[in-house]
mmCIF file of C-alpha atoms and ligand atoms in Angstrom:
data_model
loop_
_atom_site.group_PDB
_atom_site.id
_atom_site.type_symbol
_atom_site.label_atom_id
_atom_site.label_comp_id
_atom_site.label_asym_id
_atom_site.label_seq_id
_atom_site.Cartn_x
_atom_site.Cartn_y
_atom_site.Cartn_z
ATOM 1 C CA GLU A 66 6.201 17.097 -7.472
ATOM 2 C CA LYS A 67 3.277 18.276 -9.626
ATOM 3 C CA LEU A 68 -0.159 18.139 -7.996
ATOM 4 C CA VAL A 69 -2.615 15.798 -9.699
ATOM 5 C CA VAL A 70 -5.985 14.896 -8.140
ATOM 6 C CA ARG A 71 -7.179 11.963 -10.226
ATOM 7 C CA SER A 72 -10.440 10.785 -8.723
ATOM 8 C CA VAL A 73 -13.038 10.984 -5.983
ATOM 9 C CA THR A 74 -14.195 7.723 -4.416
ATOM 10 C CA GLU A 75 -17.020 6.791 -2.039
ATOM 11 C CA ASP A 76 -17.499 3.818 0.248
ATOM 12 C CA ARG A 77 -20.899 3.444 1.896
ATOM 13 C CA ASP A 78 -20.194 -0.011 3.292
ATOM 14 C CA GLN A 79 -18.645 1.447 6.412
ATOM 15 C CA ALA A 80 -19.629 1.809 10.035
ATOM 16 C CA LYS A 81 -17.607 3.602 12.687
ATOM 17 C CA ILE A 82 -16.764 2.648 16.249
ATOM 18 C CA ASN A 83 -15.283 5.129 18.694
ATOM 19 C CA VAL A 84 -13.663 3.870 21.881
ATOM 20 C CA SER A 85 -13.142 6.861 24.116
ATOM 21 C CA GLY A 86 -11.364 7.444 27.379
ATOM 22 C CA VAL A 87 -8.866 4.584 27.101
ATOM 23 C CA PRO A 88 -5.721 4.784 29.254
ATOM 24 C CA ASP A 89 -2.940 6.211 27.078
ATOM 25 C CA ARG A 90 -0.293 3.604 27.847
ATOM 26 C CA PRO A 91 1.418 0.831 25.868
ATOM 27 C CA GLY A 92 -0.685 -2.246 25.204
ATOM 28 C CA ILE A 93 -4.154 -0.712 24.919
ATOM 29 C CA ALA A 94 -4.249 -0.450 21.123
ATOM 30 C CA ALA A 95 -2.789 -3.971 20.878
ATOM 31 C CA ASP A 96 -5.494 -5.367 23.229
ATOM 32 C CA ILE A 97 -8.329 -3.772 21.251
ATOM 33 C CA PHE A 98 -7.163 -4.846 17.807
ATOM 34 C CA GLU A 99 -6.091 -8.324 18.925
ATOM 35 C CA ALA A 100 -9.587 -8.879 20.345
ATOM 36 C CA LEU A 101 -10.990 -8.001 16.913
ATOM 37 C CA SER A 102 -8.440 -9.856 14.784
ATOM 38 C CA ASP A 103 -8.786 -13.029 16.908
ATOM 39 C CA LYS A 104 -12.387 -13.128 15.629
ATOM 40 C CA ASN A 105 -11.327 -12.213 12.069
ATOM 41 C CA ILE A 106 -12.853 -8.754 12.007
ATOM 42 C CA CYS A 107 -11.164 -6.717 9.279
ATOM 43 C CA VAL A 108 -10.731 -3.091 10.192
ATOM 44 C CA ASP A 109 -10.574 -0.379 7.507
ATOM 45 C CA MET A 110 -9.425 2.998 8.910
ATOM 46 C CA ILE A 111 -7.811 3.283 12.346
ATOM 47 C CA ILE A 112 -7.550 6.833 13.667
ATOM 48 C CA GLN A 113 -6.080 8.009 16.951
ATOM 49 C CA SER A 114 -5.201 11.638 17.547
ATOM 50 C CA SER A 115 -3.262 12.967 20.528
ATOM 51 C CA ALA A 116 -3.976 12.195 24.151
ATOM 52 C CA LYS A 117 -5.561 14.536 26.629
ATOM 53 C CA SER A 118 -5.657 14.254 30.364
ATOM 54 C CA SER A 119 -8.801 12.775 31.882
ATOM 55 C CA PRO A 120 -11.027 15.384 33.540
ATOM 56 C CA GLU A 121 -11.588 13.127 36.546
ATOM 57 C CA SER A 122 -8.210 11.577 37.255
ATOM 58 C CA GLY A 123 -5.683 13.801 35.429
ATOM 59 C CA THR A 124 -3.993 10.742 33.883
ATOM 60 C CA PRO A 125 -3.602 10.751 30.077
ATOM 61 C CA VAL A 126 -6.510 9.216 28.155
ATOM 62 C CA ASN A 127 -7.107 8.870 24.452
ATOM 63 C CA ASP A 128 -9.770 8.009 21.911
ATOM 64 C CA ILE A 129 -9.365 5.440 19.152
ATOM 65 C CA SER A 130 -11.810 5.420 16.228
ATOM 66 C CA PHE A 131 -11.977 2.817 13.521
ATOM 67 C CA THR A 132 -14.261 1.696 10.722
ATOM 68 C CA VAL A 133 -15.412 -1.792 9.720
ATOM 69 C CA LYS A 134 -17.729 -3.176 7.025
ATOM 70 C CA ARG A 135 -21.294 -2.477 7.977
ATOM 71 C CA SER A 136 -22.062 -6.214 8.097
ATOM 72 C CA GLU A 137 -19.391 -6.627 10.801
ATOM 73 C CA LEU A 138 -20.554 -3.819 13.068
ATOM 74 C CA ASN A 139 -22.672 -5.870 15.452
ATOM 75 C CA ARG A 140 -20.062 -8.576 15.810
ATOM 76 C CA ALA A 141 -17.354 -5.974 16.463
ATOM 77 C CA ARG A 142 -19.547 -4.219 19.011
ATOM 78 C CA LYS A 143 -20.180 -7.510 20.887
ATOM 79 C CA ILE A 144 -16.461 -8.363 20.954
ATOM 80 C CA LEU A 145 -15.562 -4.989 22.453
ATOM 81 C CA GLY A 146 -18.481 -5.233 24.891
ATOM 82 C CA ALA A 147 -17.098 -8.538 26.159
ATOM 83 C CA VAL A 148 -13.632 -7.093 26.908
ATOM 84 C CA ARG A 149 -14.854 -3.718 28.077
ATOM 85 C CA LYS A 150 -14.402 -4.210 31.832
ATOM 86 C CA LYS A 151 -11.029 -5.934 31.461
ATOM 87 C CA MET A 152 -9.660 -3.139 29.276
ATOM 88 C CA ARG A 153 -11.302 -0.284 31.149
ATOM 89 C CA LEU A 154 -12.940 0.998 27.955
ATOM 90 C CA ARG A 155 -15.130 3.832 29.112
ATOM 91 C CA ASP A 156 -17.443 4.575 26.195
ATOM 92 C CA ILE A 157 -18.022 2.612 23.006
ATOM 93 C CA LEU A 158 -19.985 4.683 20.467
ATOM 94 C CA VAL A 159 -21.058 3.324 17.114
ATOM 95 C CA LYS A 160 -22.592 4.913 14.040
ATOM 96 C CA GLU A 161 -23.871 2.885 11.143
ATOM 97 C CA ASN A 162 -24.994 5.409 8.563
ATOM 98 C CA ILE A 163 -21.660 6.877 7.504
ATOM 99 C CA ALA A 164 -19.724 6.986 4.267
ATOM 100 C CA LYS A 165 -16.085 7.567 3.451
ATOM 101 C CA VAL A 166 -15.391 9.992 0.588
ATOM 102 C CA SER A 167 -11.808 10.376 -0.618
ATOM 103 C CA ILE A 168 -9.765 12.238 -3.196
ATOM 104 C CA VAL A 169 -6.945 10.228 -4.712
ATOM 105 C CA GLY A 170 -3.897 11.707 -6.438
ATOM 106 C CA SER A 171 -0.208 12.513 -6.183
ATOM 107 C CA GLY A 172 1.831 15.452 -4.981
ATOM 108 C CA MET A 173 -0.721 16.197 -2.252
ATOM 109 C CA LYS A 174 1.931 16.158 0.476
ATOM 110 C CA THR A 175 3.846 19.001 -1.086
ATOM 111 C CA HIS A 176 0.809 21.147 -1.914
ATOM 112 C CA SER A 177 -0.643 22.654 1.219
ATOM 113 C CA GLY A 178 -3.956 23.848 -0.189
ATOM 114 C CA VAL A 179 -5.467 20.534 -1.318
ATOM 115 C CA ALA A 180 -6.872 19.427 2.031
ATOM 116 C CA ALA A 181 -8.163 22.946 2.732
ATOM 117 C CA ARG A 182 -9.995 22.999 -0.637
ATOM 118 C CA LEU A 183 -11.621 19.632 0.133
ATOM 119 C CA PHE A 184 -12.729 20.740 3.602
ATOM 120 C CA ARG A 185 -14.009 24.087 2.247
ATOM 121 C CA VAL A 186 -16.173 22.577 -0.475
ATOM 122 C CA LEU A 187 -17.776 20.260 2.103
ATOM 123 C CA ALA A 188 -18.312 23.195 4.478
ATOM 124 C CA LYS A 189 -19.954 25.340 1.740
ATOM 125 C CA ASN A 190 -22.409 22.502 1.206
ATOM 126 C CA LYS A 191 -23.146 22.169 4.943
ATOM 127 C CA ILE A 192 -21.593 18.694 5.133
ATOM 128 C CA ASN A 193 -20.037 17.982 8.531
ATOM 129 C CA ILE A 194 -16.735 16.092 8.602
ATOM 130 C CA GLU A 195 -16.893 13.353 11.248
ATOM 131 C CA MET A 196 -13.417 11.804 10.784
ATOM 132 C CA ILE A 197 -10.325 12.688 8.720
ATOM 133 C CA SER A 198 -7.424 10.503 7.615
ATOM 134 C CA THR A 199 -4.672 11.268 5.090
ATOM 135 C CA SER A 200 -1.867 9.489 3.274
ATOM 136 C CA GLU A 201 0.565 10.513 0.521
ATOM 137 C CA ILE A 202 -1.948 9.580 -2.170
ATOM 138 C CA LYS A 203 -5.318 10.035 -0.495
ATOM 139 C CA ILE A 204 -7.355 12.368 1.759
ATOM 140 C CA SER A 205 -10.414 10.677 3.298
ATOM 141 C CA CYS A 206 -13.355 12.216 5.148
ATOM 142 C CA VAL A 207 -16.064 10.286 6.960
ATOM 143 C CA ILE A 208 -19.431 12.050 6.618
ATOM 144 C CA ASP A 209 -23.085 11.186 7.269
ATOM 145 C CA GLU A 210 -24.247 8.708 4.626
ATOM 146 C CA LYS A 211 -27.170 10.924 3.613
ATOM 147 C CA ASN A 212 -24.654 13.449 2.172
ATOM 148 C CA THR A 213 -22.675 10.982 0.040
ATOM 149 C CA ALA A 214 -24.098 11.779 -3.421
ATOM 150 C CA LYS A 215 -23.934 15.549 -2.825
ATOM 151 C CA ALA A 216 -20.371 15.315 -1.457
ATOM 152 C CA VAL A 217 -19.108 13.318 -4.446
ATOM 153 C CA LYS A 218 -20.759 15.778 -6.852
ATOM 154 C CA VAL A 219 -19.347 18.955 -5.298
ATOM 155 C CA ILE A 220 -15.874 17.441 -4.816
ATOM 156 C CA ALA A 221 -15.763 16.288 -8.458
ATOM 157 C CA LYS A 222 -16.721 19.824 -9.540
ATOM 158 C CA GLU A 223 -14.129 21.498 -7.251
ATOM 159 C CA PHE A 224 -11.264 19.328 -8.519
ATOM 160 C CA LYS A 225 -12.560 19.205 -12.141
ATOM 161 C CA LEU A 226 -12.836 15.410 -12.167
ATOM 162 C CA GLU B 117 -5.146 -10.613 -1.644
ATOM 163 C CA LYS B 118 -1.927 -12.041 -0.231
ATOM 164 C CA LEU B 119 -0.405 -10.152 2.715
ATOM 165 C CA VAL B 120 3.024 -8.696 2.058
ATOM 166 C CA VAL B 121 4.708 -6.286 4.483
ATOM 167 C CA ARG B 122 7.613 -4.882 2.486
ATOM 168 C CA SER B 123 9.345 -2.314 4.645
ATOM 169 C CA VAL B 124 9.441 -0.261 7.816
ATOM 170 C CA THR B 125 10.079 3.471 7.482
ATOM 171 C CA GLU B 126 10.858 6.235 9.948
ATOM 172 C CA ASP B 127 10.479 10.001 9.712
ATOM 173 C CA ARG B 128 11.996 12.072 12.495
ATOM 174 C CA ASP B 129 11.423 15.402 10.768
ATOM 175 C CA GLN B 130 7.944 15.687 12.209
ATOM 176 C CA ALA B 131 6.260 17.738 14.900
ATOM 177 C CA LYS B 132 2.668 17.369 15.997
ATOM 178 C CA ILE B 133 0.012 19.947 16.738
ATOM 179 C CA ASN B 134 -3.241 19.060 18.465
ATOM 180 C CA VAL B 135 -6.152 21.497 18.329
ATOM 181 C CA SER B 136 -8.671 20.294 20.869
ATOM 182 C CA GLY B 137 -12.202 21.283 21.743
ATOM 183 C CA VAL B 138 -13.155 22.753 18.357
ATOM 184 C CA PRO B 139 -16.885 23.059 17.565
ATOM 185 C CA ASP B 140 -17.870 20.038 15.490
ATOM 186 C CA ARG B 141 -19.673 21.858 12.708
ATOM 187 C CA PRO B 142 -18.988 22.476 9.001
ATOM 188 C CA GLY B 143 -16.271 25.008 8.242
ATOM 189 C CA ILE B 144 -13.931 24.493 11.202
ATOM 190 C CA ALA B 145 -11.499 22.115 9.452
ATOM 191 C CA ALA B 146 -11.560 24.397 6.378
ATOM 192 C CA ASP B 147 -10.742 27.475 8.500
ATOM 193 C CA ILE B 148 -7.793 25.780 10.213
ATOM 194 C CA PHE B 149 -6.176 24.362 7.087
ATOM 195 C CA GLU B 150 -6.830 27.459 4.979
ATOM 196 C CA ALA B 151 -5.052 29.559 7.599
ATOM 197 C CA LEU B 152 -2.049 27.241 7.263
ATOM 198 C CA SER B 153 -2.098 26.851 3.483
ATOM 199 C CA ASP B 154 -2.439 30.623 2.949
ATOM 200 C CA LYS B 155 1.014 30.833 4.545
ATOM 201 C CA ASN B 156 2.303 27.835 2.566
ATOM 202 C CA ILE B 157 2.641 25.456 5.503
ATOM 203 C CA CYS B 158 2.668 21.882 4.214
ATOM 204 C CA VAL B 159 0.865 19.457 6.489
ATOM 205 C CA ASP B 160 1.806 15.758 6.562
ATOM 206 C CA MET B 161 -0.753 13.660 8.497
ATOM 207 C CA ILE B 162 -4.189 15.027 9.396
ATOM 208 C CA ILE B 163 -6.084 12.941 11.943
ATOM 209 C CA GLN B 164 -9.540 13.562 13.363
ATOM 210 C CA SER B 165 -11.429 10.856 15.197
ATOM 211 C CA SER B 166 -15.068 11.064 16.268
ATOM 212 C CA ALA B 167 -16.692 13.923 18.110
ATOM 213 C CA LYS B 168 -17.683 13.888 21.743
ATOM 214 C CA SER B 169 -19.921 16.291 23.562
ATOM 215 C CA SER B 170 -18.233 19.060 25.494
ATOM 216 C CA PRO B 171 -18.332 18.502 29.264
ATOM 217 C CA GLU B 172 -19.297 22.123 29.881
ATOM 218 C CA SER B 173 -21.833 22.938 27.195
ATOM 219 C CA GLY B 174 -23.042 19.520 25.896
ATOM 220 C CA THR B 175 -22.551 20.648 22.264
ATOM 221 C CA PRO B 176 -20.414 18.366 20.071
ATOM 222 C CA VAL B 177 -16.676 19.162 20.064
ATOM 223 C CA ASN B 178 -13.794 17.452 18.344
ATOM 224 C CA ASP B 179 -10.012 17.325 18.258
ATOM 225 C CA ILE B 180 -7.922 17.636 15.115
ATOM 226 C CA SER B 181 -4.263 16.566 15.162
ATOM 227 C CA PHE B 182 -1.784 17.076 12.364
ATOM 228 C CA THR B 183 1.941 16.907 11.768
ATOM 229 C CA VAL B 184 4.271 19.333 9.991
ATOM 230 C CA LYS B 185 8.006 19.411 9.286
ATOM 231 C CA ARG B 186 9.851 20.294 12.436
ATOM 232 C CA SER B 187 11.229 23.474 10.848
ATOM 233 C CA GLU B 188 7.647 24.702 10.281
ATOM 234 C CA LEU B 189 6.374 24.098 13.811
ATOM 235 C CA ASN B 190 6.894 27.589 15.181
ATOM 236 C CA ARG B 191 5.416 29.274 12.141
ATOM 237 C CA ALA B 192 2.380 26.945 12.259
ATOM 238 C CA ARG B 193 1.941 27.601 15.976
ATOM 239 C CA LYS B 194 2.003 31.386 15.432
ATOM 240 C CA ILE B 195 -0.549 31.184 12.600
ATOM 241 C CA LEU B 196 -2.969 29.203 14.762
ATOM 242 C CA GLY B 197 -2.331 31.504 17.711
ATOM 243 C CA ALA B 198 -3.365 34.469 15.579
ATOM 244 C CA VAL B 199 -6.724 32.929 14.578
ATOM 245 C CA ARG B 200 -7.409 31.259 17.894
ATOM 246 C CA LYS B 201 -10.018 33.702 19.240
ATOM 247 C CA LYS B 202 -11.801 34.047 15.907
ATOM 248 C CA MET B 203 -12.080 30.274 15.527
ATOM 249 C CA ARG B 204 -12.785 29.510 19.182
ATOM 250 C CA LEU B 205 -9.869 27.079 19.331
ATOM 251 C CA ARG B 206 -9.696 26.025 22.965
ATOM 252 C CA ASP B 207 -6.327 24.344 23.375
ATOM 253 C CA ILE B 208 -3.401 24.176 20.976
ATOM 254 C CA LEU B 209 -0.848 21.577 22.125
ATOM 255 C CA VAL B 210 2.416 20.964 20.294
ATOM 256 C CA LYS B 211 5.114 18.339 20.641
ATOM 257 C CA GLU B 212 8.380 18.569 18.793
ATOM 258 C CA ASN B 213 10.259 15.394 19.650
ATOM 259 C CA ILE B 214 8.137 12.825 17.828
ATOM 260 C CA ALA B 215 8.764 10.384 15.005
ATOM 261 C CA LYS B 216 6.476 8.585 12.596
ATOM 262 C CA VAL B 217 7.212 4.878 12.092
ATOM 263 C CA SER B 218 5.270 3.011 9.413
ATOM 264 C CA ILE B 219 4.967 -0.421 7.886
ATOM 265 C CA VAL B 220 4.372 -0.412 4.142
ATOM 266 C CA GLY B 221 2.905 -3.310 2.155
ATOM 267 C CA SER B 222 -0.145 -4.696 0.423
ATOM 268 C CA GLY B 223 -3.122 -6.790 1.420
ATOM 269 C CA MET B 224 -3.168 -5.206 4.884
ATOM 270 C CA LYS B 225 -6.838 -4.229 4.579
ATOM 271 C CA THR B 226 -7.933 -7.808 4.167
ATOM 272 C CA HIS B 227 -5.728 -9.220 6.923
ATOM 273 C CA SER B 228 -7.031 -8.248 10.323
ATOM 274 C CA GLY B 229 -4.005 -9.174 12.415
ATOM 275 C CA VAL B 230 -1.374 -6.864 10.885
ATOM 276 C CA ALA B 231 -2.239 -3.730 12.843
ATOM 277 C CA ALA B 232 -2.600 -5.751 16.056
ATOM 278 C CA ARG B 233 0.880 -7.281 15.528
ATOM 279 C CA LEU B 234 2.408 -3.832 15.014
ATOM 280 C CA PHE B 235 0.727 -2.424 18.136
ATOM 281 C CA ARG B 236 1.699 -5.501 20.188
ATOM 282 C CA VAL B 237 5.383 -5.363 19.297
ATOM 283 C CA LEU B 238 5.494 -1.688 20.307
ATOM 284 C CA ALA B 239 3.652 -2.489 23.562
ATOM 285 C CA LYS B 240 6.068 -5.327 24.441
ATOM 286 C CA ASN B 241 8.899 -2.835 24.099
ATOM 287 C CA LYS B 242 7.118 -0.249 26.280
ATOM 288 C CA ILE B 243 6.718 2.211 23.391
ATOM 289 C CA ASN B 244 3.591 4.339 23.724
ATOM 290 C CA ILE B 245 1.582 5.048 20.569
ATOM 291 C CA GLU B 246 0.685 8.758 20.441
ATOM 292 C CA MET B 247 -1.174 8.849 17.082
ATOM 293 C CA ILE B 248 -2.337 6.225 14.575
ATOM 294 C CA SER B 249 -3.210 6.592 10.898
ATOM 295 C CA THR B 250 -3.805 3.857 8.304
ATOM 296 C CA SER B 251 -4.253 3.526 4.549
ATOM 297 C CA GLU B 252 -4.524 0.547 2.200
ATOM 298 C CA ILE B 253 -0.751 0.326 1.893
ATOM 299 C CA LYS B 254 0.532 1.758 5.162
ATOM 300 C CA ILE B 255 0.021 1.739 8.939
ATOM 301 C CA SER B 256 1.676 4.683 10.700
ATOM 302 C CA CYS B 257 2.285 5.270 14.397
ATOM 303 C CA VAL B 258 3.572 8.481 15.950
ATOM 304 C CA ILE B 259 5.820 7.738 18.931
ATOM 305 C CA ASP B 260 8.274 9.660 21.105
ATOM 306 C CA GLU B 261 11.404 10.363 19.070
ATOM 307 C CA LYS B 262 13.657 8.750 21.680
ATOM 308 C CA ASN B 263 12.116 5.343 20.802
ATOM 309 C CA THR B 264 12.636 5.547 17.028
ATOM 310 C CA ALA B 265 15.677 3.277 16.630
ATOM 311 C CA LYS B 266 14.265 0.641 18.992
ATOM 312 C CA ALA B 267 10.851 0.746 17.296
ATOM 313 C CA VAL B 268 12.316 0.280 13.812
ATOM 314 C CA LYS B 269 14.461 -2.615 15.037
ATOM 315 C CA VAL B 270 11.669 -4.543 16.777
ATOM 316 C CA ILE B 271 9.183 -3.924 13.942
ATOM 317 C CA ALA B 272 11.705 -5.172 11.350
ATOM 318 C CA LYS B 273 12.230 -8.309 13.444
ATOM 319 C CA GLU B 274 8.473 -8.918 13.916
ATOM 320 C CA PHE B 275 7.737 -8.676 10.203
ATOM 321 C CA LYS B 276 11.011 -10.345 9.114
ATOM 322 C CA LEU B 277 12.148 -7.342 7.069
HETATM 323 C C1 LIG C 325 -4.151 4.708 23.369
HETATM 324 C C2 LIG C 325 -3.198 3.652 22.918
HETATM 325 O O1 LIG C 325 -2.842 3.837 21.583
HETATM 326 C C3 LIG C 325 -1.933 3.575 23.742
HETATM 327 N N1 LIG C 325 -1.209 4.805 23.712
HETATM 328 C C4 LIG C 325 -1.098 2.419 23.235
HETATM 329 O O2 LIG C 325 0.033 2.571 22.973
HETATM 330 O O3 LIG C 325 -1.562 1.348 23.086
HETATM 331 C C1 LIG C 326 -14.223 19.352 13.502
HETATM 332 C C2 LIG C 326 -14.405 19.693 12.062
HETATM 333 O O1 LIG C 326 -13.844 18.698 11.259
HETATM 334 C C3 LIG C 326 -15.839 19.923 11.635
HETATM 335 N N1 LIG C 326 -16.627 18.752 11.855
HETATM 336 C C4 LIG C 326 -15.834 20.340 10.174
HETATM 337 O O2 LIG C 326 -16.530 19.792 9.405
HETATM 338 O O3 LIG C 326 -15.141 21.200 9.797
#
């Protein structure tokens, strides 16, 4: 498949929530996202990487990060706060001033250098990548909102958009 | 937008690699994925959730997980092993026997209960979710390969596919 990167997009109407140290067993992700969907909170990105063992107890724990519309952040935070004890959620961290920048295209799965080029151009411009999520047609990076305009500019230049 | 979940897909030709405890500063993601793309390793999912501070030093560290074709796992592992000291990669964990199961559809972003339903049906069937990644048209879960057939069956039933 030929590689074509068609556009760079930005979304500043995002806020991120990171629930860390959850027990890595069936039912935890369902509990968290049912608590949110029961109150009609729409979630944008959901990101969970691999488990690690808890430094204290040795049992496997994991982190789940997700993003919501900025206007929903406080409501989402309250909902998780209310179920925190029941679900044994250790830490709930939020950050409001983030943005999601993405490149959209096709053939990205079969071309190994595309993600590396995106990460490199952000690194050269001293922009830290806070979250990463990929699909067949899109690579998304969550960055600090203050870097949004610069990120979009240097990505557009790198991929000749 | 109307919610339509069209299909459930499985991909057993996956292996996951988790690089944990990397310094959370610009350039680290670029270094890792350049090392892989220089040797033509194609990466499927890349997942990085939010940073935490390192228990020892207090400086921010992060984990980056990604999946490759199973046939590429050993080559990818060797490449990371070779750059490990230079990049200060603390732990490199791999798991070969995984599978990615996904639901594909439209309108999932604006319907908050879809992800929760997927996670709940896996939980009811005692299937642990090892990684999660979402896009506008897809929600993917990495699970243990031994649960693939059961997962696909119960997901298809839940979403009437
Ligand atoms: C951490 C969480 O995803 C857990 N593994 C679950 O299956 O619900
Ligand atoms: C951890 C890694 O993603 C780092 N934040 C970077 O920007 O490269």
